[in-house]
XYZ file of C-alpha atoms in Angstrom:
427
model
C 178.279 55.199 -11.431
C 180.117 55.725 -8.306
C 178.563 54.454 -5.213
C 179.112 56.932 -2.258
C 180.005 55.439 1.167
C 177.528 56.217 3.883
C 180.184 57.962 6.283
C 177.951 59.175 8.664
C 176.511 55.752 9.579
C 180.078 54.496 10.195
C 181.194 57.261 12.134
C 177.942 56.859 14.250
C 178.804 53.370 14.692
C 182.396 53.952 15.731
C 181.642 56.510 18.248
C 178.801 54.685 19.905
C 180.937 50.754 19.878
C 178.990 49.139 17.188
C 180.013 46.437 14.869
C 178.161 45.398 12.091
C 176.782 42.299 13.540
C 175.667 44.199 16.945
C 173.658 46.917 15.183
C 172.167 44.224 13.098
C 171.185 42.669 16.187
C 169.883 45.739 17.695
C 167.734 46.672 14.646
C 166.266 43.096 14.761
C 165.035 43.303 18.406
C 163.505 46.709 17.714
C 161.968 45.497 14.828
C 160.466 42.114 16.929
C 159.357 45.108 19.212
C 157.621 47.128 16.647
C 155.945 44.334 14.201
C 156.244 41.342 16.257
C 158.391 39.517 14.055
C 161.769 39.301 14.588
C 164.234 40.801 11.670
C 166.275 39.085 9.271
C 169.100 41.615 9.053
C 172.914 40.487 9.823
C 176.435 42.238 9.239
C 176.193 42.040 5.579
C 173.013 44.027 5.853
C 174.854 46.931 7.934
C 178.042 46.490 5.564
C 175.861 47.234 2.453
C 174.284 50.450 4.355
C 177.633 51.712 5.164
C 178.848 51.227 1.701
C 176.127 52.779 0.270
C 174.649 49.890 -1.899
C 171.324 50.460 0.547
C 170.323 54.118 0.681
C 166.900 54.019 1.991
C 165.961 50.784 3.959
C 162.684 49.651 3.800
C 160.155 51.770 6.261
C 159.859 49.181 9.248
C 163.650 48.845 9.048
C 164.122 52.271 9.297
C 161.677 53.050 12.082
C 163.598 50.496 13.710
C 166.563 51.939 13.156
C 165.409 55.189 14.106
C 164.232 53.460 17.402
C 167.876 52.495 18.469
C 169.644 55.371 17.514
C 167.455 58.037 18.360
C 168.091 59.729 15.115
C 165.915 59.826 11.777
C 167.587 57.723 8.914
C 168.339 61.095 7.213
C 170.681 62.095 9.883
C 172.506 59.137 9.623
C 173.249 59.393 6.067
C 170.321 57.709 4.177
C 168.829 59.395 1.178
C 164.898 59.131 0.582
C 164.271 57.701 -2.763
C 162.729 60.077 -5.283
C 159.494 59.643 -7.586
C 160.069 60.220 -10.980
C 157.822 63.053 -12.135
C 154.671 62.258 -13.924
C 155.167 64.675 -16.337
C 158.500 66.428 -17.945
C 160.037 68.590 -15.547
C 160.125 72.328 -16.696
C 163.285 73.304 -18.508
C 165.949 75.359 -15.954
C 164.255 74.055 -12.789
C 166.430 74.463 -9.935
C 167.563 71.006 -8.081
C 166.476 71.509 -4.322
C 169.656 69.769 -3.478
C 171.465 72.044 -5.402
C 169.788 74.821 -3.474
C 170.671 73.413 -0.161
C 174.485 73.158 -1.476
C 174.773 77.016 -2.212
C 174.571 77.745 1.724
C 178.000 76.751 1.804
C 179.126 79.521 3.740
C 176.753 79.332 6.969
C 173.630 81.127 7.820
C 175.198 84.108 9.331
C 177.483 84.482 6.471
C 174.180 84.217 4.150
C 172.327 86.719 6.108
C 175.666 89.498 6.264
C 175.908 89.093 2.224
C 172.036 89.896 1.943
C 172.142 92.658 4.571
C 175.426 94.469 2.744
C 173.876 93.951 -0.916
C 170.424 94.811 -0.274
C 170.265 95.846 -3.896
C 171.169 92.467 -5.386
C 169.120 89.450 -6.164
C 168.239 87.456 -3.105
C 167.999 83.503 -3.079
C 164.745 81.670 -2.249
C 164.733 80.101 1.210
C 162.740 76.647 0.812
C 161.775 73.332 2.662
C 164.687 72.164 1.969
C 166.777 74.687 4.200
C 164.298 73.738 6.640
C 164.901 70.178 6.386
C 168.385 70.906 7.019
C 168.042 72.586 10.213
C 166.007 69.845 11.403
C 168.548 67.243 10.740
C 170.411 69.614 13.057
C 167.787 69.490 15.797
C 167.731 65.793 15.442
C 171.833 65.958 16.389
C 170.957 68.224 19.213
C 168.358 65.877 20.788
C 170.397 62.542 20.202
C 173.600 64.536 22.246
C 170.930 65.403 24.970
C 170.138 61.685 25.435
C 173.338 60.736 25.304
C 175.123 63.093 27.802
C 171.899 65.845 29.120
C 172.793 69.083 30.644
C 175.910 69.921 29.355
C 176.808 73.506 28.892
C 178.129 72.769 25.576
C 174.911 71.670 24.326
C 173.038 74.321 25.706
C 175.516 76.919 23.893
C 175.147 74.905 20.750
C 171.506 75.015 21.040
C 171.039 78.708 21.127
C 173.655 79.007 18.191
C 171.666 77.151 16.246
C 168.717 79.195 16.941
C 170.084 82.063 16.155
C 170.966 80.900 12.940
C 167.486 79.817 12.210
C 166.707 83.293 12.675
C 169.057 84.910 10.260
C 167.907 82.573 7.850
C 164.793 84.430 7.741
C 166.860 87.606 6.356
C 168.977 85.520 3.854
C 166.159 85.335 1.284
C 162.611 85.299 0.235
C 160.201 82.820 1.347
C 156.742 81.960 1.674
C 154.650 82.360 4.664
C 155.040 78.784 5.506
C 158.612 78.314 5.547
C 158.895 81.572 7.454
C 156.668 79.711 10.288
C 158.689 76.587 9.848
C 161.987 78.762 10.253
C 160.178 80.198 13.528
C 159.221 77.054 14.727
C 162.943 75.567 14.025
C 164.368 78.443 16.385
C 161.914 77.826 18.881
C 162.747 74.038 19.013
C 166.807 74.934 19.195
C 165.934 77.194 22.112
C 163.534 74.852 24.043
C 166.525 72.383 23.584
C 168.916 75.153 25.282
C 166.308 75.762 27.758
C 166.059 72.049 28.641
C 169.858 71.240 28.751
C 169.876 74.426 31.283
C 167.097 72.681 33.294
C 169.058 69.544 33.226
C 172.204 70.923 34.100
C 170.126 73.016 37.121
C 171.161 76.585 35.705
C 167.708 77.721 36.181
C 168.178 81.562 35.484
C 169.247 80.611 32.284
C 166.957 78.395 31.610
C 164.051 81.268 32.482
C 165.655 83.225 29.495
C 165.570 80.738 27.183
C 161.983 79.522 27.768
C 161.104 83.516 27.382
C 162.952 83.470 23.823
C 161.605 80.049 23.081
C 157.973 81.262 23.640
C 157.922 84.281 21.878
C 159.172 82.399 18.784
C 156.983 79.321 19.056
C 153.880 82.000 18.755
C 155.392 83.737 15.712
C 155.688 79.814 14.449
C 151.992 78.734 15.596
C 153.141 75.508 15.990
C 151.314 73.759 18.596
C 153.817 70.912 19.064
C 156.557 73.044 20.015
C 154.330 75.328 22.118
C 153.521 71.799 23.926
C 157.201 71.266 24.521
C 158.253 74.647 25.875
C 155.523 74.836 28.457
C 155.872 71.455 29.237
C 159.075 72.011 29.964
C 158.609 75.002 31.955
C 156.173 72.663 34.021
C 159.288 70.236 34.639
C 161.529 73.287 35.848
C 159.597 74.482 38.222
C 159.188 71.040 39.713
C 162.445 70.952 39.871
C 162.855 74.720 41.626
C 160.398 72.842 44.171
C 157.471 75.372 42.913
C 154.712 72.991 42.161
C 152.152 75.341 41.847
C 153.928 77.228 39.011
C 154.583 73.675 37.549
C 151.091 72.788 37.261
C 150.078 76.243 36.173
C 152.478 75.856 33.270
C 152.105 71.976 32.434
C 148.369 72.857 32.285
C 149.211 75.465 29.216
C 150.609 72.779 27.482
C 147.620 70.081 28.485
C 145.057 72.623 27.559
C 146.428 73.179 23.722
C 144.020 71.653 21.104
C 147.077 69.499 20.368
C 146.212 67.179 23.195
C 142.794 66.544 22.525
C 143.660 65.205 18.907
C 146.626 63.299 19.858
C 146.507 60.825 22.991
C 150.201 60.761 23.063
C 150.441 64.175 23.770
C 147.548 63.949 26.532
C 149.663 61.244 27.970
C 152.717 62.938 28.145
C 151.189 66.047 29.955
C 149.290 64.144 32.335
C 152.458 61.958 33.149
C 154.463 65.117 33.829
C 151.325 66.186 36.071
C 151.714 63.256 38.039
C 155.581 63.727 38.635
C 154.391 67.383 39.899
C 151.619 66.177 42.124
C 154.133 63.525 43.863
C 156.391 66.487 44.458
C 153.446 68.253 46.148
C 153.143 65.398 48.354
C 149.335 65.313 46.357
C 149.128 61.141 46.616
C 145.449 61.132 44.981
C 146.225 63.159 42.145
C 149.250 61.424 41.358
C 147.588 57.871 41.094
C 144.987 59.688 39.054
C 147.149 61.326 36.719
C 149.363 58.171 36.008
C 146.210 56.060 35.395
C 145.008 58.645 32.907
C 148.166 58.639 31.415
C 148.407 55.049 30.890
C 145.137 55.018 29.518
C 145.689 57.493 27.099
C 149.133 55.913 25.906
C 147.166 52.916 24.977
C 144.444 54.782 22.788
C 147.837 56.759 21.012
C 148.001 55.515 17.402
C 151.675 53.880 17.191
C 152.448 55.896 13.512
C 155.402 58.023 13.266
C 153.894 61.419 11.823
C 154.749 63.221 15.254
C 157.677 65.565 15.494
C 161.140 63.737 15.767
C 161.803 64.971 19.595
C 158.428 63.603 20.493
C 159.220 60.066 19.122
C 163.070 60.044 20.226
C 161.960 59.972 23.765
C 158.578 59.507 25.201
C 157.192 55.878 25.458
C 156.207 53.242 28.363
C 159.815 53.704 29.688
C 159.392 57.533 29.723
C 156.011 57.237 31.528
C 157.612 54.764 33.719
C 160.399 56.717 34.776
C 158.138 59.954 35.609
C 156.267 57.517 37.824
C 159.353 56.394 39.611
C 160.274 60.075 40.461
C 156.761 60.691 41.632
C 156.562 57.589 43.836
C 160.169 58.143 45.327
C 158.998 61.876 46.110
C 155.745 60.418 47.937
C 157.542 57.746 49.692
C 155.835 55.051 48.307
C 159.416 53.047 47.624
C 158.352 49.625 46.703
C 156.123 51.288 43.787
C 158.722 53.565 42.984
C 161.173 50.363 42.719
C 158.638 48.570 40.233
C 158.705 51.659 38.139
C 162.181 51.790 38.005
C 162.730 48.274 37.021
C 159.731 48.478 34.187
C 161.830 51.765 32.880
C 165.019 50.438 32.719
C 163.965 46.972 31.056
C 162.303 49.061 28.436
C 164.714 52.031 28.083
C 165.970 52.162 24.104
C 169.959 52.188 23.885
C 170.340 55.846 23.177
C 168.655 56.669 26.207
C 172.033 56.831 27.993
C 171.092 60.006 30.146
C 167.695 58.613 31.225
C 169.128 54.989 32.571
C 171.506 57.178 34.381
C 168.964 58.858 36.142
C 166.394 55.800 36.741
C 169.306 53.692 37.953
C 169.965 56.403 40.522
C 166.325 56.429 41.889
C 166.277 52.659 41.957
C 169.204 52.880 44.551
C 167.340 55.301 46.608
C 164.326 53.305 46.416
C 166.146 50.229 47.220
C 168.255 51.923 50.388
C 164.662 53.239 51.894
C 163.343 49.916 51.731
C 166.399 48.519 53.874
C 168.363 47.184 51.289
C 171.595 48.762 51.674
C 174.092 46.205 49.918
C 171.507 46.069 46.846
C 171.134 49.702 46.688
C 174.932 50.326 46.894
C 175.526 47.755 44.256
C 172.738 49.353 41.925
C 174.534 52.888 42.235
C 177.685 51.575 41.655
C 176.494 50.842 37.941
C 176.090 54.415 37.123
C 178.701 55.072 34.720
C 181.689 57.661 35.700
C 180.636 60.192 32.824
C 176.864 60.611 34.261
C 178.086 60.531 37.917
C 180.515 63.478 37.160
C 179.137 65.648 34.722
C 175.237 65.494 34.730
C 174.374 68.045 37.570
C 170.996 66.107 38.459
C 172.898 62.330 38.627
C 175.976 64.022 40.901
C 173.423 65.477 42.994
C 171.280 62.287 43.397
C 174.613 60.280 44.033
C 175.844 62.525 46.718
C 172.416 62.200 48.641
C 172.602 58.338 48.292
C 175.889 58.624 49.878
C 174.814 60.587 52.723
C 171.541 58.450 53.242
C 174.028 55.178 52.994
C 176.402 56.641 55.684
C 173.319 57.401 57.916
C 171.390 54.030 57.457
C 174.783 51.936 57.669
C 177.454 53.744 59.282
C 180.827 52.293 59.631
C 179.969 49.454 57.601
C 181.826 47.644 55.363
C 179.028 48.735 52.341
C 179.564 52.224 53.313
C 183.666 52.110 52.949
C 183.111 49.845 49.136
C 180.585 52.974 48.012
C 183.006 55.525 49.595
C 185.906 53.758 47.613
C 183.694 53.560 44.512
C 182.473 57.469 44.581
C 186.769 58.447 45.313
C 187.296 57.263 42.104
C 184.814 59.989 40.561
C 186.643 62.966 41.939
C 188.849 64.851 40.033
C 192.558 65.099 41.560
C 193.361 68.469 42.876
């Protein structure tokens, strides 16, 4: 039997600059972090993955790979093993994989065909179609972690939300499938909302928010409701409206999901702490982060949570939010402490988060009277983030202004000006 190469994994490795040996090293480190034991992968192990000789790595290895890449294994081209049926399969039963392959023409085309020929038989929409949407959602999340705030990500996510809704009309489906399709559409729309927030396009973000909230209600999915309202709290925090931010974040925190799962409770509390920092509520900030840390320590490390949650919320993200809060409070030594903890724990795929934390660290160092160290830190921000990410670009502009006010005419200012000039696009 022919073995199909895993070209998806090979393309991902080429895009992110991984050789077989370097990816093996990264996964081994992630395995040690997860299990306490060093992994035993080497370059030949990765080559076996790419060649298709290994189609579904062991569970701990898959989890480590997902931590390194920020993508589920299925989105990297791996195929779960099928259990043999305990009883003979019914004759003429349709293979779910074959059902998925019939949707070749795209969701919009399928919906149009269904509308154009109402008298003809319709296909059956199943959870396999929902799983395919979730793989595309994983790609959107991964792209956001690499680039963040880009208009293209927002537009792609919004278009995929429409595709998920079109699939509602492409055939018959159970209530469970229809609820899952609404949840998928809400998830895509919430990613469009987040990209707009990250790019400081707040009016557009609010329009995405309203659509996402309506879809989430139709889905009944608590996790996606949490994501949308938590994003809304972050949006209002960035807009300088802490009262609205607290109100929105409270909606997320009051969902019963946060009482069942301490990790969701931790994220809600950490974002509450960041809002308190913006509002100059020092006591509220310390209380929220203490509670967020305690909840995180109680959380089950199992991987049953939604992919978007697993891809970003961990100790590094908690420290990133604490960094933001203490920087807003003017507590620069504590901000620097959290910055170093965040940067040391960030997973490789969190490119956008690393740029933000690095920029905030530079601000904290400058505020403590260390312009040389601060400038060296700020110069580590990649050009792509410095020029294309709205939040990072603005913070770096503010850093340059503060540096010139702190050390006017110094060689450090000249060094920074020359470095920043390389980022400007020629007229």
